[in-house]
Short mmCIF file of C-alpha atoms and ligand atoms in Angstrom, two decimals:
data_model
loop_
_atom_site.label_atom_id
_atom_site.label_comp_id
_atom_site.label_asym_id
_atom_site.label_seq_id
_atom_site.Cartn_x
_atom_site.Cartn_y
_atom_site.Cartn_z
CA MET A 17 3.97 31.66 30.36
CA ALA A 18 2.13 34.88 29.45
CA VAL A 19 -1.47 34.40 28.38
CA ASN A 20 -2.78 36.42 25.43
CA LEU A 21 -6.41 35.87 24.47
CA LYS A 22 -6.89 39.10 22.48
CA GLY A 23 -9.02 38.50 19.41
CA LYS A 24 -9.94 34.94 20.46
CA SER A 25 -13.53 33.68 20.48
CA PHE A 26 -15.02 31.99 23.53
CA LEU A 27 -17.12 29.19 22.02
CA THR A 28 -16.30 26.27 24.35
CA LEU A 29 -13.82 25.63 27.16
CA MET A 30 -12.41 22.87 24.96
CA ASP A 31 -10.66 25.61 22.92
CA PHE A 32 -8.73 26.83 25.98
CA THR A 33 -5.76 25.42 27.88
CA PRO A 34 -6.02 24.91 31.65
CA GLY A 35 -3.58 27.83 31.98
CA GLU A 36 -5.83 30.12 29.96
CA ILE A 37 -8.89 29.11 32.01
CA ARG A 38 -6.86 29.75 35.19
CA TYR A 39 -6.00 33.20 33.84
CA LEU A 40 -9.71 34.00 33.23
CA LEU A 41 -10.65 32.78 36.72
CA ASP A 42 -7.91 34.86 38.38
CA LEU A 43 -8.98 37.91 36.42
CA ALA A 44 -12.62 37.33 37.46
CA HIS A 45 -11.64 37.07 41.16
CA ASP A 46 -9.72 40.39 40.80
CA LEU A 47 -12.61 42.07 38.97
CA LYS A 48 -15.00 41.04 41.74
CA VAL A 49 -12.80 42.77 44.34
CA LYS A 50 -12.65 45.85 42.12
CA LYS A 51 -16.45 45.90 41.65
CA ARG A 52 -17.02 45.55 45.39
CA ALA A 53 -14.62 48.46 46.02
CA GLY A 54 -16.65 50.57 43.59
CA THR A 55 -13.66 51.17 41.31
CA LYS A 56 -14.77 52.15 37.81
CA GLY A 57 -12.96 50.40 34.98
CA SER A 58 -12.02 51.60 31.52
CA ALA A 59 -10.75 48.39 29.91
CA LEU A 60 -13.54 48.48 27.28
CA ASP A 61 -13.53 52.23 26.57
CA GLY A 62 -14.61 52.85 22.98
CA LYS A 63 -15.65 49.21 22.42
CA ASN A 64 -19.06 48.25 21.00
CA ILE A 65 -20.52 44.79 21.45
CA VAL A 66 -23.74 43.20 20.20
CA LEU A 67 -25.79 40.57 22.03
CA LEU A 68 -27.84 38.19 19.86
CA PHE A 69 -30.48 36.25 21.79
CA GLU A 70 -32.62 33.62 20.06
CA LYS A 71 -33.59 32.19 23.47
CA THR A 72 -34.63 34.11 26.58
CA SER A 73 -32.26 35.10 29.39
CA THR A 74 -31.98 37.04 32.63
CA ARG A 75 -28.45 36.38 33.96
CA THR A 76 -26.46 36.05 30.74
CA ARG A 77 -27.91 39.11 29.06
CA CYS A 78 -27.67 41.30 32.16
CA ALA A 79 -24.16 40.06 32.97
CA PHE A 80 -22.91 40.91 29.46
CA GLU A 81 -24.59 44.34 29.56
CA VAL A 82 -23.40 45.33 33.03
CA ALA A 83 -19.92 43.85 32.52
CA CYS A 84 -19.44 45.82 29.32
CA MET A 85 -20.82 49.08 30.69
CA ASP A 86 -18.85 48.79 33.96
CA GLU A 87 -15.69 48.94 31.84
CA GLY A 88 -16.79 51.82 29.61
CA GLY A 89 -18.10 49.84 26.61
CA HIS A 90 -21.40 50.11 24.71
CA VAL A 91 -23.98 47.37 24.14
CA THR A 92 -26.61 46.68 21.44
CA TYR A 93 -29.19 43.97 22.16
CA LEU A 94 -31.02 42.11 19.38
CA ASP A 95 -33.55 39.37 20.00
CA SER A 96 -34.83 36.98 17.35
CA GLY A 97 -37.81 39.20 16.57
CA SER A 98 -35.87 42.38 15.94
CA SER A 99 -33.18 41.58 13.37
CA GLN A 100 -33.10 40.16 9.84
CA MET A 101 -30.82 37.26 10.88
CA GLY A 102 -32.01 33.90 9.64
CA LYS A 103 -35.25 35.21 8.14
CA LYS A 104 -34.30 37.74 5.44
CA GLU A 105 -30.53 37.48 5.72
CA SER A 106 -28.24 34.49 6.00
CA LEU A 107 -26.07 33.93 9.04
CA GLU A 108 -22.97 34.51 6.91
CA ASP A 109 -24.14 37.90 5.63
CA THR A 110 -25.31 38.94 9.10
CA ALA A 111 -21.95 37.99 10.62
CA LYS A 112 -20.06 39.97 7.94
CA VAL A 113 -22.16 43.08 8.65
CA LEU A 114 -21.97 42.84 12.45
CA GLY A 115 -18.20 42.30 12.27
CA ARG A 116 -17.89 45.73 10.61
CA TYR A 117 -19.85 47.51 13.34
CA PHE A 118 -18.90 45.71 16.50
CA ASP A 119 -15.74 44.67 18.35
CA GLY A 120 -17.38 41.44 19.57
CA ILE A 121 -20.58 39.39 19.30
CA GLU A 122 -22.40 37.35 21.96
CA TYR A 123 -24.83 34.67 20.76
CA ARG A 124 -27.42 32.59 22.64
CA GLY A 125 -29.48 30.09 20.72
CA TYR A 126 -29.48 26.69 19.17
CA SER A 127 -26.68 24.80 17.42
CA GLN A 128 -22.99 25.12 18.21
CA LYS A 129 -22.38 25.55 14.46
CA ILE A 130 -24.06 28.97 14.64
CA VAL A 131 -21.47 30.35 17.08
CA GLU A 132 -18.70 28.73 15.04
CA ASP A 133 -20.00 30.32 11.82
CA LEU A 134 -20.48 33.71 13.47
CA ALA A 135 -16.82 33.59 14.51
CA LYS A 136 -15.71 32.38 11.09
CA PHE A 137 -17.53 35.06 9.09
CA SER A 138 -17.51 38.10 11.41
CA GLY A 139 -13.76 38.30 12.00
CA VAL A 140 -14.31 39.51 15.59
CA PRO A 141 -14.44 37.56 18.89
CA VAL A 142 -17.69 35.65 19.41
CA TRP A 143 -18.82 34.60 22.90
CA ASN A 144 -21.12 31.62 23.43
CA GLY A 145 -23.97 32.66 25.72
CA LEU A 146 -25.53 29.13 25.58
CA THR A 147 -26.20 26.69 22.78
CA ASP A 148 -28.03 23.35 22.79
CA VAL A 149 -24.77 21.60 23.68
CA ASP A 150 -22.64 24.00 25.72
CA HIS A 151 -22.72 26.90 28.19
CA PRO A 152 -19.07 27.80 28.81
CA THR A 153 -19.50 31.19 30.53
CA GLN A 154 -21.71 29.45 33.12
CA ILE A 155 -18.97 26.95 33.95
CA LEU A 156 -16.41 29.70 34.49
CA ALA A 157 -18.76 31.28 37.04
CA ASP A 158 -19.44 27.90 38.65
CA ILE A 159 -15.77 27.07 39.08
CA MET A 160 -15.09 30.55 40.46
CA THR A 161 -17.89 30.02 43.00
CA ILE A 162 -16.51 26.63 44.01
CA GLU A 163 -13.13 28.27 44.62
CA GLU A 164 -14.81 30.76 46.95
CA HIS A 165 -16.66 28.13 48.98
CA CYS A 166 -14.51 25.01 48.96
CA ASP A 167 -11.09 24.78 50.61
CA LYS A 168 -9.84 22.04 48.30
CA PRO A 169 -7.80 22.65 45.14
CA LEU A 170 -9.88 22.06 42.00
CA ASN A 171 -8.14 18.76 41.22
CA LYS A 172 -9.54 17.31 44.49
CA VAL A 173 -13.12 18.50 43.89
CA LYS A 174 -15.89 16.05 42.97
CA VAL A 175 -18.94 17.49 41.17
CA VAL A 176 -22.05 15.33 40.78
CA PHE A 177 -24.48 16.67 38.16
CA CYS A 178 -27.89 15.17 38.82
CA GLY A 179 -30.78 14.99 36.34
CA ASP A 180 -30.75 15.63 32.57
CA ILE A 181 -27.21 14.34 32.01
CA ARG A 182 -27.36 14.93 28.25
CA ASN A 183 -28.13 18.65 28.31
CA ASN A 184 -25.91 21.67 27.63
CA MET A 185 -24.99 22.13 31.32
CA SER A 186 -23.95 18.52 31.77
CA TYR A 187 -21.73 18.64 28.67
CA ALA A 188 -20.29 22.04 29.61
CA TRP A 189 -19.41 20.59 33.03
CA MET A 190 -17.72 17.59 31.40
CA TYR A 191 -15.48 19.97 29.47
CA GLY A 192 -14.80 22.21 32.48
CA CYS A 193 -13.93 19.34 34.80
CA ALA A 194 -11.78 17.65 32.17
CA LYS A 195 -9.80 20.85 31.55
CA MET A 196 -9.29 21.64 35.25
CA GLY A 197 -8.48 18.07 36.32
CA MET A 198 -11.67 17.73 38.39
CA HIS A 199 -13.85 14.69 39.13
CA TYR A 200 -17.20 14.84 37.30
CA VAL A 201 -20.07 12.42 37.64
CA ALA A 202 -23.19 12.67 35.48
CA TYR A 203 -25.86 10.99 37.65
CA GLY A 204 -29.13 10.27 35.86
CA PRO A 205 -31.39 7.61 34.36
CA GLU A 206 -30.07 4.97 31.97
CA GLU A 207 -32.63 6.01 29.36
CA LEU A 208 -30.79 9.32 28.78
CA GLU A 209 -27.86 8.57 26.52
CA VAL A 210 -24.86 10.83 26.76
CA ASP A 211 -23.33 11.76 23.38
CA GLU A 212 -20.41 9.39 22.83
CA GLN A 213 -18.33 12.03 21.05
CA VAL A 214 -18.72 14.53 23.88
CA LEU A 215 -17.78 11.88 26.41
CA ALA A 216 -14.76 10.69 24.43
CA ALA A 217 -13.50 14.25 23.88
CA ALA A 218 -13.83 15.10 27.58
CA ARG A 219 -12.18 11.86 28.65
CA ALA A 220 -9.25 12.40 26.26
CA VAL A 221 -8.59 15.79 27.91
CA ALA A 222 -9.08 14.37 31.41
CA GLU A 223 -6.42 11.79 30.71
CA GLN A 224 -3.94 14.63 30.24
CA THR A 225 -5.04 16.69 33.27
CA GLY A 226 -5.71 13.94 35.83
CA GLY A 227 -9.47 14.57 35.77
CA THR A 228 -12.17 11.89 35.86
CA ILE A 229 -15.37 11.91 33.81
CA GLU A 230 -17.96 9.32 34.87
CA ILE A 231 -21.57 8.42 34.10
CA SER A 232 -23.56 6.79 36.90
CA HIS A 233 -27.10 5.53 37.31
CA SER A 234 -26.66 4.63 40.98
CA SER A 235 -26.97 6.87 44.05
CA GLU A 236 -23.70 5.32 45.27
CA CYS A 237 -21.96 8.01 43.20
CA LEU A 238 -23.19 10.71 45.58
CA LYS A 239 -20.79 9.58 48.29
CA GLY A 240 -17.89 11.99 48.73
CA ALA A 241 -19.32 14.69 46.45
CA ASP A 242 -18.21 18.26 47.14
CA VAL A 243 -20.82 19.78 44.85
CA LEU A 244 -24.30 18.55 43.95
CA TYR A 245 -25.45 20.38 40.82
CA THR A 246 -28.75 20.27 39.01
CA ASP A 247 -30.59 22.06 36.19
CA ILE A 248 -34.18 22.23 34.94
CA TRP A 249 -35.41 18.95 33.44
CA ALA A 250 -36.53 20.33 30.08
CA SER A 251 -34.20 22.91 28.57
CA MET A 252 -35.35 25.87 26.48
CA GLY A 253 -36.88 24.55 23.28
CA GLU A 254 -37.71 21.15 24.84
CA GLU A 255 -40.93 22.13 26.63
CA ASP A 256 -42.90 19.49 24.70
CA GLN A 257 -40.82 16.86 26.50
CA ILE A 258 -41.94 17.93 29.99
CA PRO A 259 -44.34 15.05 30.75
CA ALA A 260 -41.79 12.40 29.73
CA LYS A 261 -38.97 14.18 31.56
CA VAL A 262 -41.01 14.46 34.78
CA GLU A 263 -41.61 10.73 34.70
CA LEU A 264 -37.96 9.94 34.00
CA LEU A 265 -36.30 12.47 36.30
CA SER A 266 -38.55 12.65 39.37
CA PRO A 267 -36.36 10.06 41.17
CA PHE A 268 -33.44 12.49 40.60
CA LYS A 269 -35.09 15.51 42.24
CA VAL A 270 -32.53 17.02 44.64
CA THR A 271 -33.75 16.59 48.21
CA MET A 272 -32.24 16.85 51.70
CA GLU A 273 -32.01 13.05 51.74
CA MET A 274 -29.88 13.18 48.61
CA LEU A 275 -27.56 15.76 50.19
CA LYS A 276 -27.19 13.42 53.19
CA GLU A 277 -26.20 10.58 50.88
CA THR A 278 -23.05 12.52 49.95
CA GLU A 279 -21.87 11.99 53.57
CA ASN A 280 -20.28 15.43 53.29
CA PRO A 281 -21.45 17.89 55.97
CA ASP A 282 -20.07 20.74 53.83
CA ILE A 283 -21.78 19.67 50.60
CA LEU A 284 -22.49 22.61 48.26
CA PHE A 285 -25.72 22.79 46.26
CA MET A 286 -25.41 24.60 42.92
CA HIS A 287 -27.74 25.40 40.02
CA CYS A 288 -27.21 27.57 36.93
CA LEU A 289 -30.75 29.00 37.39
CA PRO A 290 -33.54 29.61 36.52
CA SER A 291 -34.89 26.88 38.79
CA PHE A 292 -38.25 25.32 39.51
CA HIS A 293 -38.12 24.84 43.28
CA ASP A 294 -41.62 26.05 44.24
CA PHE A 295 -44.89 26.98 42.55
CA GLU A 296 -44.19 30.70 42.29
CA THR A 297 -43.80 30.55 38.50
CA LYS A 298 -46.49 30.43 35.80
CA LEU A 299 -44.98 27.28 34.24
CA ALA A 300 -44.69 25.31 37.49
CA ARG A 301 -48.31 26.16 38.33
CA GLU A 302 -49.65 25.34 34.86
CA TRP A 303 -47.94 21.95 34.83
CA LYS A 304 -49.07 21.23 38.39
CA GLU A 305 -52.67 21.77 37.28
CA LYS A 306 -52.06 19.18 34.54
CA GLY A 307 -50.72 16.74 37.15
CA TYR A 308 -46.97 17.25 36.70
CA ASP A 309 -44.56 18.41 39.41
CA ILE A 310 -41.68 19.91 37.40
CA ARG A 311 -39.54 20.94 40.41
CA GLU A 312 -36.01 19.57 40.00
CA VAL A 313 -35.04 20.55 43.57
CA THR A 314 -37.01 21.01 46.76
CA ASP A 315 -37.54 24.47 48.19
CA GLU A 316 -35.86 23.23 51.36
CA VAL A 317 -32.58 22.47 49.56
CA PHE A 318 -32.77 25.60 47.43
CA HIS A 319 -32.97 27.83 50.52
CA SER A 320 -30.74 25.71 52.75
CA ARG A 321 -27.34 26.69 54.12
CA TYR A 322 -25.79 24.35 51.51
CA SER A 323 -27.12 26.39 48.62
CA ILE A 324 -24.75 28.89 46.97
CA VAL A 325 -26.90 29.58 43.92
CA PHE A 326 -27.03 33.38 44.26
CA ASP A 327 -23.25 33.73 44.72
CA GLU A 328 -23.02 31.60 41.60
CA ALA A 329 -25.44 33.90 39.74
CA GLU A 330 -23.45 36.99 40.80
CA ASN A 331 -20.25 35.45 39.53
CA ARG A 332 -21.69 35.31 36.00
CA LEU A 333 -21.03 39.06 35.94
CA HIS A 334 -17.40 38.89 37.06
CA THR A 335 -16.47 35.95 34.83
CA ILE A 336 -18.18 37.37 31.73
CA LYS A 337 -16.37 40.66 32.39
CA ALA A 338 -13.10 38.72 32.51
CA VAL A 339 -13.88 37.08 29.16
CA LEU A 340 -14.73 40.45 27.55
CA ILE A 341 -11.59 42.17 28.85
CA ALA A 342 -9.32 39.27 27.98
CA THR A 343 -10.58 38.84 24.41
CA LEU A 344 -11.16 42.47 23.33
N1 CP B 430 -27.90 30.57 33.93
C1 CP B 430 -28.29 31.28 32.87
O1 CP B 430 -27.73 31.21 31.78
O2 CP B 430 -29.36 32.08 33.13
P1 CP B 430 -30.19 32.89 32.04
O3 CP B 430 -30.93 31.89 31.20
O4 CP B 430 -31.11 33.78 32.85
O5 CP B 430 -29.24 33.70 31.20
N1 NVA B 431 -30.29 23.63 30.36
C1 NVA B 431 -30.87 24.96 30.49
C2 NVA B 431 -29.85 25.92 30.98
C3 NVA B 431 -30.37 27.31 31.26
C4 NVA B 431 -29.31 28.24 31.74
C5 NVA B 431 -31.47 25.38 29.16
O1 NVA B 431 -30.81 25.24 28.14
O2 NVA B 431 -32.60 25.88 29.16
#
């Protein structure tokens, strides 16, 4: 069946059918070939998009900017300090104004309701560039990267997400795996409670697609994994939780021993980035001085032959470009 996503917002993968997600992935694979060949696109000629960032970003912002400009579009960037949104002007009024200037709006920030309201009031497609509970453009890139590195069809792939199993990446993975019929295991400490509604929603979809969504507190779950995925222990906005998170999640730091426990010689290590894997960052050094090792993965794993994190980061560009072209 033909897929038509024109005018549709991209707020969560839960709003898309497996066929629509397949369409976006295929388009992203094609756009990567085109980019590598140096072929200039014109799919976004005459389009203007605005990027709203209330949290910091390297990959997502740059991917949206380059993706749009590669296809002939124009980009305006607004961070939380440089617009009236939320301070002098309500979200509703801001959305109504932006919808009259721009063909689409990207938002990165806090609650999922903000992206939903932006879509409701602006009347143009809104793309979720990360909220507290989801990061759907990241999952598209991650699945694309798995397809490049793993010979198995997606419905045979087992992803183990290790660490903060109740963060936006863990939930986004639940949705992605459920939609694509994949096997997802959230492996972390019992103390971190996964949102029951998120779990139930993902499991209901998985029942239809043949996927499996599990929570595990035992390293037994590592066996047979195709992908071992982790993320920083304290997400943006949760920095005050670092000491408690270090205590809770240190046993879940990704190490070579953990990779061995998968019993898969072709195990893939993935991470959305940014990552604390050494002490080359201000934050990792500052916390080390206070007695906390915030590294969620060892440098050895990060730089090992199992690690595909930079292919994954590159694919943010191709998948975001696919989303822009498909929805505008
Ligand atoms: N993975 C990701 O979203 O990276 P940024 O925070 O740099 O955008
Ligand atoms: N969980 C992380 C993801 C960053 C891409 C955060 O929200 O900070």
